[in-house]
mmCIF file of C-alpha atoms and ligand atoms in Angstrom:
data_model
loop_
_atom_site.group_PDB
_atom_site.id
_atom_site.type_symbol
_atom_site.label_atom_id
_atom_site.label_comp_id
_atom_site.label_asym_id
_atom_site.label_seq_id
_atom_site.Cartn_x
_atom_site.Cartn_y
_atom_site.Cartn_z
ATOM 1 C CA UNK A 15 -31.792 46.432 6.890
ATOM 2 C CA UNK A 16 -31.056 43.681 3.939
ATOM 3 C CA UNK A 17 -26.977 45.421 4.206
ATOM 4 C CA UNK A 18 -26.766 45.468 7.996
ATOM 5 C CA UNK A 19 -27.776 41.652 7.719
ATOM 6 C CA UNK A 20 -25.339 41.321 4.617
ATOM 7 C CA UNK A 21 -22.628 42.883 6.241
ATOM 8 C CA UNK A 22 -23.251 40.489 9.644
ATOM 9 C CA UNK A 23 -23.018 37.992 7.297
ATOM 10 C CA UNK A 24 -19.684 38.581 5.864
ATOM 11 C CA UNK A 25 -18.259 39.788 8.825
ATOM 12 C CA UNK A 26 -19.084 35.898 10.406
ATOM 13 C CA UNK A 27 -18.091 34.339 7.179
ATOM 14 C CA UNK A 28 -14.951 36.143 7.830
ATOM 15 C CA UNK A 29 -14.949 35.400 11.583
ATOM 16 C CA UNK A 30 -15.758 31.612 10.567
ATOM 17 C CA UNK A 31 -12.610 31.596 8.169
ATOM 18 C CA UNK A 32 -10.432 32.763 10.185
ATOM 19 C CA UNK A 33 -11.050 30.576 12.649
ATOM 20 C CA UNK A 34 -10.685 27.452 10.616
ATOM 21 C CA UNK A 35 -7.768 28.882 8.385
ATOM 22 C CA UNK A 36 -5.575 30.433 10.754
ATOM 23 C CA UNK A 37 -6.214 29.772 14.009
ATOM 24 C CA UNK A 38 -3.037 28.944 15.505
ATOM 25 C CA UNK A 39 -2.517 26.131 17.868
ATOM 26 C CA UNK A 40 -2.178 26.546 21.594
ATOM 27 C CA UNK A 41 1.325 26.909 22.762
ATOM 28 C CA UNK A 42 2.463 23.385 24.817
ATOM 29 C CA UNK A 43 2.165 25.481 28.347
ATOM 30 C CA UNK A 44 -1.656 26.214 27.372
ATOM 31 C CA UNK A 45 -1.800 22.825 26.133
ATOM 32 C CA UNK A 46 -0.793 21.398 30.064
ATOM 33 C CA UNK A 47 -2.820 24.037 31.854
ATOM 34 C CA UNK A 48 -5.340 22.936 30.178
ATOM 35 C CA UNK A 49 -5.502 19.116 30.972
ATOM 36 C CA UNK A 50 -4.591 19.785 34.769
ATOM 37 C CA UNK A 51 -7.021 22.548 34.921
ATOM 38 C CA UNK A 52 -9.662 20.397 33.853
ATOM 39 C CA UNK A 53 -8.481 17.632 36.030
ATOM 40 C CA UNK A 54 -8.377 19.387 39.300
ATOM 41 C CA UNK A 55 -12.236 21.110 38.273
ATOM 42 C CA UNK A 56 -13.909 17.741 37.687
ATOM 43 C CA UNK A 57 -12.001 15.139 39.960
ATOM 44 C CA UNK A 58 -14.122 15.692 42.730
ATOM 45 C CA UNK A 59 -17.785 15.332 40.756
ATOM 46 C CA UNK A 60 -19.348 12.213 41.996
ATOM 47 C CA UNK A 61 -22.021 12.362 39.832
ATOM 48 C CA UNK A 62 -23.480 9.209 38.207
ATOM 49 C CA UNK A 63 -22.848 5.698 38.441
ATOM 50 C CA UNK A 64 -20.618 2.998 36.889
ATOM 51 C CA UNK A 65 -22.295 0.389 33.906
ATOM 52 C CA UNK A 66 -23.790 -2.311 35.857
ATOM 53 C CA UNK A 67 -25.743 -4.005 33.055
ATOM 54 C CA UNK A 68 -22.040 -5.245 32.318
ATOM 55 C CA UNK A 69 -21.504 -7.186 35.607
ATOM 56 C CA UNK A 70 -17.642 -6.912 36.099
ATOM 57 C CA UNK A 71 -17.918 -2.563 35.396
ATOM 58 C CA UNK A 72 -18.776 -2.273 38.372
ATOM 59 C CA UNK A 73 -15.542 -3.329 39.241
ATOM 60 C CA UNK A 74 -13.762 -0.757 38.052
ATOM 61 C CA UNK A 75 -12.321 1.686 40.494
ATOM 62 C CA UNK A 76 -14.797 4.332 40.165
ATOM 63 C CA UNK A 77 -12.522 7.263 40.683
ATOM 64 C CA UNK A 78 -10.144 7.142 38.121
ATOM 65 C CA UNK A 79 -10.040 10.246 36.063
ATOM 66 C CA UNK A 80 -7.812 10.936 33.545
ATOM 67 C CA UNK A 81 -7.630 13.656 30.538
ATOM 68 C CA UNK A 82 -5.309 13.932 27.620
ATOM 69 C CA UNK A 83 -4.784 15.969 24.660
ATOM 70 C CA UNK A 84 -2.690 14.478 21.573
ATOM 71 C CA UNK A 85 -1.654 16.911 18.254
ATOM 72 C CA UNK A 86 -1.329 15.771 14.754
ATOM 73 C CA UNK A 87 2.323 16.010 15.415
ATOM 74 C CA UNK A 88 2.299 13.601 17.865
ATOM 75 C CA UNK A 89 2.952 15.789 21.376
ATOM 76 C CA UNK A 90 0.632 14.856 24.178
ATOM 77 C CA UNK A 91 -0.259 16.411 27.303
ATOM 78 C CA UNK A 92 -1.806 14.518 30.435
ATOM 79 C CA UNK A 93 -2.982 14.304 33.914
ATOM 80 C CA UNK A 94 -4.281 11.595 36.357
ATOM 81 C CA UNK A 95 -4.580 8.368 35.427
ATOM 82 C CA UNK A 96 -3.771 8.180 31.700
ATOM 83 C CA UNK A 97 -2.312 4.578 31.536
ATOM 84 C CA UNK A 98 -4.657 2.508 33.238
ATOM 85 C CA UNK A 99 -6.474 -0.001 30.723
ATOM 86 C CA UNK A 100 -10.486 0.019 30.293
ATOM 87 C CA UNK A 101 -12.671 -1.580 27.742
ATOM 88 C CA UNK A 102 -12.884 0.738 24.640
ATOM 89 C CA UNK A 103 -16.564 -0.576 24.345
ATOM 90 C CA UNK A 104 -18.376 1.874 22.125
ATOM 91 C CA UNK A 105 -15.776 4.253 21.693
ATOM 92 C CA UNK A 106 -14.412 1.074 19.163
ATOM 93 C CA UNK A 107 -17.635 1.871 16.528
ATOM 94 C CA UNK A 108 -16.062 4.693 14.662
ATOM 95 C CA UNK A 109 -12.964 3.182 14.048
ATOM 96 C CA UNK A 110 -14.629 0.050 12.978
ATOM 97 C CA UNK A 111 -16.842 2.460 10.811
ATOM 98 C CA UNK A 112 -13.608 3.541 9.203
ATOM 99 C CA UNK A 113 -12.468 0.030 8.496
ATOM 100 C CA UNK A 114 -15.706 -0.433 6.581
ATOM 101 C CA UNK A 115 -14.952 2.595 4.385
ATOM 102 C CA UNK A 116 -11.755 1.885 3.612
ATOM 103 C CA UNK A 117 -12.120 -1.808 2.186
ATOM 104 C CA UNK A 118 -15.271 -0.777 0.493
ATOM 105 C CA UNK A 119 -16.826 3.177 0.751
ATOM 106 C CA UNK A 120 -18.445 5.611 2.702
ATOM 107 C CA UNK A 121 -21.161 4.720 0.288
ATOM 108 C CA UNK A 122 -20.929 1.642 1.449
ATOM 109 C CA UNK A 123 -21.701 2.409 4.916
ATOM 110 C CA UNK A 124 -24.414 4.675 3.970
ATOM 111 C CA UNK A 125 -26.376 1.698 2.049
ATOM 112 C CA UNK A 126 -26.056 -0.820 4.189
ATOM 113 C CA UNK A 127 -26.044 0.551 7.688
ATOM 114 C CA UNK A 128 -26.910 4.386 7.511
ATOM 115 C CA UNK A 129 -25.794 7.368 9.130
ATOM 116 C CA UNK A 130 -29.072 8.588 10.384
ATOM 117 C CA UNK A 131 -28.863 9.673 14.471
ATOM 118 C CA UNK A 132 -31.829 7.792 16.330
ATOM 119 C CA UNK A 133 -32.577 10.480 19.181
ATOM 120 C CA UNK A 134 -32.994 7.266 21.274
ATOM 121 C CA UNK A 135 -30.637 5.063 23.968
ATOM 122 C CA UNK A 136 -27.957 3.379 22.074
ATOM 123 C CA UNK A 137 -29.132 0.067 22.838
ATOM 124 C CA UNK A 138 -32.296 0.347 20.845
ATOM 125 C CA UNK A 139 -34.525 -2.437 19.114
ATOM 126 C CA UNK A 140 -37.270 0.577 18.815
ATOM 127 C CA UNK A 141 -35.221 2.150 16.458
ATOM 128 C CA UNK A 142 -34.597 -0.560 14.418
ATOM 129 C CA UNK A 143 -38.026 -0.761 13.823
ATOM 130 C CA UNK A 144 -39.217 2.769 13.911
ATOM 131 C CA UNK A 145 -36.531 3.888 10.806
ATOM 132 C CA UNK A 146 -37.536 0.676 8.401
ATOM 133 C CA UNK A 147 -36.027 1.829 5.514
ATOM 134 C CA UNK A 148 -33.248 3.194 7.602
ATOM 135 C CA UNK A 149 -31.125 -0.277 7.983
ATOM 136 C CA UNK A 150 -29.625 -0.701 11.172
ATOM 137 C CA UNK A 151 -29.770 3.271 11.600
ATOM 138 C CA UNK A 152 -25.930 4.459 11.809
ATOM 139 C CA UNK A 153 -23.023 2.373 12.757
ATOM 140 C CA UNK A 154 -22.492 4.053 16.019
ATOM 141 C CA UNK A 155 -25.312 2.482 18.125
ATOM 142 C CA UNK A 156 -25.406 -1.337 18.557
ATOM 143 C CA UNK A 157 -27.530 -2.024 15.975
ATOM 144 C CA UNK A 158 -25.004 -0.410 13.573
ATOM 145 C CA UNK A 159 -22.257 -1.423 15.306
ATOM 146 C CA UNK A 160 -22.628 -5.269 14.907
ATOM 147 C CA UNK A 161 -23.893 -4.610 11.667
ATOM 148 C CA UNK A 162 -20.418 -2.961 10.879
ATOM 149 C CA UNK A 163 -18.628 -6.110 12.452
ATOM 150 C CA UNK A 164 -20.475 -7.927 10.072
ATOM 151 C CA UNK A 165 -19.697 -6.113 7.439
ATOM 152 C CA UNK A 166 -16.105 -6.328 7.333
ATOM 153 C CA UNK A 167 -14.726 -8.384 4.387
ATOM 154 C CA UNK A 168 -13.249 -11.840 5.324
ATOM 155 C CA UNK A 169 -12.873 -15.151 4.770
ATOM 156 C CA UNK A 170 -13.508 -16.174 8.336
ATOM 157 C CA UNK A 171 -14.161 -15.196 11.736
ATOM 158 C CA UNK A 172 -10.715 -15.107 13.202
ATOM 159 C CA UNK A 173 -9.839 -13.194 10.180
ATOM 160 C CA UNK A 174 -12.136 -10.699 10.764
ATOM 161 C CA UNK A 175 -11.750 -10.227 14.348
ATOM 162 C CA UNK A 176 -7.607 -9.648 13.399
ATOM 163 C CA UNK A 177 -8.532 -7.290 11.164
ATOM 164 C CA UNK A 178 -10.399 -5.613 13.644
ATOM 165 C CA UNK A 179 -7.931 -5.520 15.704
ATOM 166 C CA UNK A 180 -4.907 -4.503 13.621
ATOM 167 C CA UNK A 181 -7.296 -1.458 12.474
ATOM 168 C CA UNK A 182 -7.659 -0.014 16.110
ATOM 169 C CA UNK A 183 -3.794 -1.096 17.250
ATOM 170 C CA UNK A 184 -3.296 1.175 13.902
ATOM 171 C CA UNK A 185 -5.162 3.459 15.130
ATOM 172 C CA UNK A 186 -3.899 3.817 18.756
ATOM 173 C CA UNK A 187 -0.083 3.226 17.249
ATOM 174 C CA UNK A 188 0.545 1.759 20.543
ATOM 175 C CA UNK A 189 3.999 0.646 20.824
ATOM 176 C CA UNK A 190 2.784 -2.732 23.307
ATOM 177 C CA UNK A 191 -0.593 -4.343 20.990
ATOM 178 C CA UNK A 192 -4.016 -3.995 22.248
ATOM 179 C CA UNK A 193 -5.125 -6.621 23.837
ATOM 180 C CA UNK A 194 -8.781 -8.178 24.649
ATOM 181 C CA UNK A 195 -9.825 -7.659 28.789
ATOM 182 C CA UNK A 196 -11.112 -11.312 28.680
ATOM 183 C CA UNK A 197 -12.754 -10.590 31.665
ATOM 184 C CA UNK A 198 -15.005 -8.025 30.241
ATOM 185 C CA UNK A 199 -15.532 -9.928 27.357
ATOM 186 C CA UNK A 200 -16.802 -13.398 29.141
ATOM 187 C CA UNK A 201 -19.084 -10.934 31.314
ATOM 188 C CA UNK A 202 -20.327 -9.243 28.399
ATOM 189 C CA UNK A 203 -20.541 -12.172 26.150
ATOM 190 C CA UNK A 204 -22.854 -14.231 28.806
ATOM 191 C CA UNK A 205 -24.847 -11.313 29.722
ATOM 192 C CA UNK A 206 -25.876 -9.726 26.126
ATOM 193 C CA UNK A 207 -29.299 -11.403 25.678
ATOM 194 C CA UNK A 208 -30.289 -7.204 24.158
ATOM 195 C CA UNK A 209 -27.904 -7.248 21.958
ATOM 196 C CA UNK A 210 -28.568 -11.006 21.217
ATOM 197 C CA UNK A 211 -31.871 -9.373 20.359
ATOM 198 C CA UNK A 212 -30.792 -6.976 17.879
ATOM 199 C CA UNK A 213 -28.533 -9.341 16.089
ATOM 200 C CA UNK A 214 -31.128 -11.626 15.583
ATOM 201 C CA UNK A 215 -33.550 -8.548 14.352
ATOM 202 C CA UNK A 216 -31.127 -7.290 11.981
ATOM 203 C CA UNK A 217 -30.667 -10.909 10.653
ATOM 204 C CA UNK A 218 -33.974 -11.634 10.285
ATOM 205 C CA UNK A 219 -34.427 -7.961 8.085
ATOM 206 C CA UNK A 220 -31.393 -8.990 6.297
ATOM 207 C CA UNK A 221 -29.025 -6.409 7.679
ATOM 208 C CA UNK A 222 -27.109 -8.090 9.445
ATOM 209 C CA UNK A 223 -24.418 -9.467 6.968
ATOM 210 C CA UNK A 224 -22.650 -12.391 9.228
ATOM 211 C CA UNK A 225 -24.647 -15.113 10.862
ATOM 212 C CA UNK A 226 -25.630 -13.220 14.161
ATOM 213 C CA UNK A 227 -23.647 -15.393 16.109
ATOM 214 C CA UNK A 228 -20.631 -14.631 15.153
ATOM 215 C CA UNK A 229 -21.295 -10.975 14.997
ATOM 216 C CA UNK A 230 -22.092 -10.988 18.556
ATOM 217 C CA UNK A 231 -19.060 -12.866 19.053
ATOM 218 C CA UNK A 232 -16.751 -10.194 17.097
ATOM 219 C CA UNK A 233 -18.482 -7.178 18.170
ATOM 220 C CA UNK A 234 -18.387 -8.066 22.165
ATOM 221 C CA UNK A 235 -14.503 -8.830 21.334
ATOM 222 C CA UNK A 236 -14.498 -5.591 19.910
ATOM 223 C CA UNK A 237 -15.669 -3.888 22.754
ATOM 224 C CA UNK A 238 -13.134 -5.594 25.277
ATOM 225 C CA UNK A 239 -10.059 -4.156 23.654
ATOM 226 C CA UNK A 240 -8.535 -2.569 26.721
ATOM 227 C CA UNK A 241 -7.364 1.069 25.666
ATOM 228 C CA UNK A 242 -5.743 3.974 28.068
ATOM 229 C CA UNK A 243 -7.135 7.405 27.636
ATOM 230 C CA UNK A 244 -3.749 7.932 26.226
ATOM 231 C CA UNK A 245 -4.531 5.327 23.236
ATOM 232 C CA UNK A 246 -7.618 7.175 22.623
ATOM 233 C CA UNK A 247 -6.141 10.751 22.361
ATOM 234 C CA UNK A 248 -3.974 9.182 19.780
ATOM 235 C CA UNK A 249 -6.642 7.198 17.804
ATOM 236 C CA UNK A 250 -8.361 10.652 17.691
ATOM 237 C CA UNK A 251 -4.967 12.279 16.891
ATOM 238 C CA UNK A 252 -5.077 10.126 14.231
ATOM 239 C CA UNK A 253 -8.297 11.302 12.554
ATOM 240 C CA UNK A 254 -7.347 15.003 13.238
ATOM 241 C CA UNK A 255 -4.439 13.802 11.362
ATOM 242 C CA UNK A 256 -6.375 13.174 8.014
ATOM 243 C CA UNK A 257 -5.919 9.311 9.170
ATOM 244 C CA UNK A 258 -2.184 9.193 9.361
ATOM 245 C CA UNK A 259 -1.570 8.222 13.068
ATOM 246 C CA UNK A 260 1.246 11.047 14.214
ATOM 247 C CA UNK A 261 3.548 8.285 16.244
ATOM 248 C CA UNK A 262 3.707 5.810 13.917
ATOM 249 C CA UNK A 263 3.126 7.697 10.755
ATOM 250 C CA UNK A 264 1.159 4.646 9.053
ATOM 251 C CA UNK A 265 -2.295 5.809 7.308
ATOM 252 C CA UNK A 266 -4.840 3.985 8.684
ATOM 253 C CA UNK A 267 -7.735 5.392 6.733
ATOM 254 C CA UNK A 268 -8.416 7.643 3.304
ATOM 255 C CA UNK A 269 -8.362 11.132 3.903
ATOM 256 C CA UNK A 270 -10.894 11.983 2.313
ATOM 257 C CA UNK A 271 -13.187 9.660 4.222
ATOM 258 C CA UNK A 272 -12.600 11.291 7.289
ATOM 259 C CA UNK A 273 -14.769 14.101 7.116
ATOM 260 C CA UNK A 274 -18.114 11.499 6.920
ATOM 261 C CA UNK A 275 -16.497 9.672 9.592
ATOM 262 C CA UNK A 276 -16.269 12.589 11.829
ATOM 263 C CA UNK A 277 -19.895 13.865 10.516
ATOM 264 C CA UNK A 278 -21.662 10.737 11.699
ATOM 265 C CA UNK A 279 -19.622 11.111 15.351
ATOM 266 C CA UNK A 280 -20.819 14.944 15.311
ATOM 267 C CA UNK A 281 -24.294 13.480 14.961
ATOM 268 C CA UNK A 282 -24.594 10.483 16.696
ATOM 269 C CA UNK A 283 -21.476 10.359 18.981
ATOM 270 C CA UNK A 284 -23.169 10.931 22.209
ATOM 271 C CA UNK A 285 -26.043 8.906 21.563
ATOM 272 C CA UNK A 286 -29.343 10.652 22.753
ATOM 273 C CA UNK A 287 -27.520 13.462 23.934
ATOM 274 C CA UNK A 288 -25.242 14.311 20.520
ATOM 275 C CA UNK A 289 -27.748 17.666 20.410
ATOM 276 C CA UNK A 290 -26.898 18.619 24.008
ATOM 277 C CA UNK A 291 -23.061 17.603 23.342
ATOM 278 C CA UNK A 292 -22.502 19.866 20.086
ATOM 279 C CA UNK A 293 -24.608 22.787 21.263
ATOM 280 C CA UNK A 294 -22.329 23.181 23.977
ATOM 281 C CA UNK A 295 -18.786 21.459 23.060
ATOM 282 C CA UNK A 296 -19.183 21.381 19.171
ATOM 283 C CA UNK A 297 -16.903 18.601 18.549
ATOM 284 C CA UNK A 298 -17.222 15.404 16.605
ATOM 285 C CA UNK A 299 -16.449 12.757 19.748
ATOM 286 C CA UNK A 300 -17.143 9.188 20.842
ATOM 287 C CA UNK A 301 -18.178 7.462 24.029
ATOM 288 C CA UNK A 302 -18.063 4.409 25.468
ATOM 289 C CA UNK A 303 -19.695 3.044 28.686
ATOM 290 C CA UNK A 304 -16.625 1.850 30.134
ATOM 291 C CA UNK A 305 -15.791 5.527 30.551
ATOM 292 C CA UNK A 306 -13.865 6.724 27.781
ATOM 293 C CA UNK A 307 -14.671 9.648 25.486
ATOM 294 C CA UNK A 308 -12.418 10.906 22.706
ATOM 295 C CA UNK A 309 -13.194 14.329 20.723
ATOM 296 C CA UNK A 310 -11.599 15.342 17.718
ATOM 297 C CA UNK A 311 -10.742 19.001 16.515
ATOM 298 C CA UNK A 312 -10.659 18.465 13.185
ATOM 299 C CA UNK A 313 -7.329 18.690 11.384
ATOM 300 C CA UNK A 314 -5.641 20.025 14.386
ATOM 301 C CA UNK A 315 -6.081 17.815 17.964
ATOM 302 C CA UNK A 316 -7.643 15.259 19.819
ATOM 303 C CA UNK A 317 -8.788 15.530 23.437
ATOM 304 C CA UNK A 318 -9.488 12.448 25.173
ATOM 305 C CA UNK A 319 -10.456 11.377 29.073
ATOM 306 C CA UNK A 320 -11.282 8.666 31.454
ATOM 307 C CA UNK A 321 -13.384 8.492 34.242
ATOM 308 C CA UNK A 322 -15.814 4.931 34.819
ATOM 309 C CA UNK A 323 -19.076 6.950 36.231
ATOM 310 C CA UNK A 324 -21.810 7.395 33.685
ATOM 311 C CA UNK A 325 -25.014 9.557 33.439
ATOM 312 C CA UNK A 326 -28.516 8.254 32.041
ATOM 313 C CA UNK A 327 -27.051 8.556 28.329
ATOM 314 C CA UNK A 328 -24.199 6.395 29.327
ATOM 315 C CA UNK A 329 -21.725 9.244 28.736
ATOM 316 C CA UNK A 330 -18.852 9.508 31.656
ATOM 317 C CA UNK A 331 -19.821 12.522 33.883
ATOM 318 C CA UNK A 332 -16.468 13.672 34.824
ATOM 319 C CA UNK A 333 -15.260 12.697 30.586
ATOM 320 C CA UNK A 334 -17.682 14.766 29.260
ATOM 321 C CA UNK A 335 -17.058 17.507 31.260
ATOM 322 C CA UNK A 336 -13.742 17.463 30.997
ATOM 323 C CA UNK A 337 -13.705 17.960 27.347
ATOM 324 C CA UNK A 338 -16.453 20.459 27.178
ATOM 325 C CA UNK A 339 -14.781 22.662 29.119
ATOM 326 C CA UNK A 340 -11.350 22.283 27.356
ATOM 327 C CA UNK A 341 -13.406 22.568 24.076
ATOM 328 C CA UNK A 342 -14.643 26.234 25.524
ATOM 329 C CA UNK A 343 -11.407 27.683 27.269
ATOM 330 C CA UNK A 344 -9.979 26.977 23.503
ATOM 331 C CA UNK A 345 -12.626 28.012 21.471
ATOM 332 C CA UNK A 346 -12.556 25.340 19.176
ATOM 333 C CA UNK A 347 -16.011 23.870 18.628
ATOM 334 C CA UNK A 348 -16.334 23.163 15.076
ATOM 335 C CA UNK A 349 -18.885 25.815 13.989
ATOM 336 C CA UNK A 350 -17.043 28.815 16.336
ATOM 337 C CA UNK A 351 -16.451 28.979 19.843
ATOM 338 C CA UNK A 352 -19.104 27.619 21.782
ATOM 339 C CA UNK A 353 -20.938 29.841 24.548
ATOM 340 C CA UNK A 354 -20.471 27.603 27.499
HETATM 341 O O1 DON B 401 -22.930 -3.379 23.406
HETATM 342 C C1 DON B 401 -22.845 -2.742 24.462
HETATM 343 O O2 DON B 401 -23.849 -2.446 25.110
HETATM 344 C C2 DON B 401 -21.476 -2.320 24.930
HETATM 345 N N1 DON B 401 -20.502 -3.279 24.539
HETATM 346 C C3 DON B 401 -21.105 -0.984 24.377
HETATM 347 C C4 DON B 401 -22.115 0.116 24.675
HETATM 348 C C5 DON B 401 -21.520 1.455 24.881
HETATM 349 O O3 DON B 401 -20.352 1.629 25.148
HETATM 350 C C6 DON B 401 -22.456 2.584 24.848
HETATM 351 N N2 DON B 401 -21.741 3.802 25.142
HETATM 352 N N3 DON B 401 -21.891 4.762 25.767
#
């Protein structure tokens, strides 16, 4: 008994080795079938329902779908509507996260914000009160988030906010800068009496490390960058790349903080639903509620999509799927191939 279990053992240590050693990448025709396969299977799910609690999303034409896949080297495959420009919204925390760890330290981070997964909505004031000792719980809810905005080192607040900025342009390596939607950002901005909430919370438990104000001001700039699913493949590209973006070839982040960065989007990446998401994709990823979602394969690709309608969790329906199934037809989920 004890060697049969040994043996299985060894044999999946071996499996698991394999896997991450020498798997070799998809050739570029697998790559393409891949993204248009997963376009043409999800384009016609109507399932869920643009963000509303963010007046103008519900402008956004509801069926645009896109899906990409970007390589550390830098080639990228796509289908459908790749180009058109959304607000990053939440899909900004990580990289914000990263900024954070590379002026000061994933210790940092840790200390001041956490990396501890709530199990509840991502707009929370519960959980800011429910994990005490927890600080603002993990930098990828809103709590966190604005807490990370207002922990980024500068002398003012248009200093900050550039920085901000220049970290996800670095990211994205977009050839035309990011810009803010100022659209989004007015409706946001007048409209964010929760997160108004939170600020004020975390100020008053002195996490919040900015006067709140300003925070909220940064943070809701933050989430009105307007991105293509194409920018987002590549700011995942980039952390497949051991944070050297593969177009421009600039390092945006330590290496060797990656692997906490992608930990805490493994964990608490899809919010509520981050159980659900690695049990059946197994990728570190990020969403946002203006409909993006970017996953990362660690050290190898990013796969990225596009599409504005959103379940309960605020996680885009067609996005999600999108991935997950790419994720499975390649095997790739970061503890083996996952089942589904
Ligand atoms: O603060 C908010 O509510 C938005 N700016 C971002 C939330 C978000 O994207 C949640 N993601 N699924």
């Amino acid at each position: 008994m004890k060697t049969s279990v040994a043996t299985v053992a060894v044999l999946a240590l071996a499996t698991l080795g394999f896997t991450s050693v020498q798997a070799a990448d998809p050739k570029p025709k697998e790559f393409q079938r891949l993204v248009d396969a997963a376009y043409a299977k999800f384009k016609n799910l109507q399932d869920g329902k643009n963000a509303d609690y963010i007046p103008i999303l519900t402008k956004t034409p509801s069926e645009l779908f896109g899906v990409v896949i970007a390589t550390r080297d830098g080639k990228i495959y796509t289908a459908g509507d790749v180009d058109y420009k959304f607000s990053i919204q939440s899909v900004s925390k990580p990289f914000t996260a990263a900024l954070v760890m590379t002026q000061q330290s994933p210790e940092v981070l840790d200390a001041k914000i956490g990396v501890e997964p709530t199990g509840l909505p991502f707009n929370s004031r519960l959980a800011i009160e429910t994990y005490k000792d927890k600080r603002s719980v993990n930098p990828l809810v809103n709590a966190g988030a604005i807490a990370a905005v207002s922990l980024v080192q500068a002398n003012s607040e248009a200093e900050r906010w550039n920085l901000i900025l220049q970290n996800i342009s670095d990211f994205a390596g977009s050839p035309v800068p990011l810009t803010v939607l100022e659209d989004v950002y007015d409706s946001e901005y007048t409209t964010a009496f929760g997160n108004r909430a939170i600020a004020n919370l975390l100020y008053n438990y002195e996490r919040l490390y900015s006067e709140p104000e300003e925070a909220m001001r940064v943070y809701t700039r933050q989430c009105s960058i307007g991105v293509s699913a194409r920018d987002l493949a590549i700011m995942g590209a980039t952390l497949a790349n051991q944070g050297v973006n593969p177009l421009t070839k600039k390092r945006v982040m330590r290496a060797e903080d990656v692997p906490e960065l992608l930990a805490i989007m493994a964990t608490a990446g899809f919010y509520d639903e981050s159980g659900e998401w690695m049990y059946t994709a197994g990728l570190p990823a990020k969403t946002g509620v203006g409909g993006g979602i970017v996953a990362v394969v660690p050290g190898r690709f990013a796969i990225a999509a596009f599409s504005p309608r959103l379940n309960e969790a605020g996680n885009s329906v067609r996005a999600l799927n999108a991935i997950r199934f790419i994720s499975g037809e390649l095997g790739v989920g970061v503890f083996g191939p996952n089942p589904m």
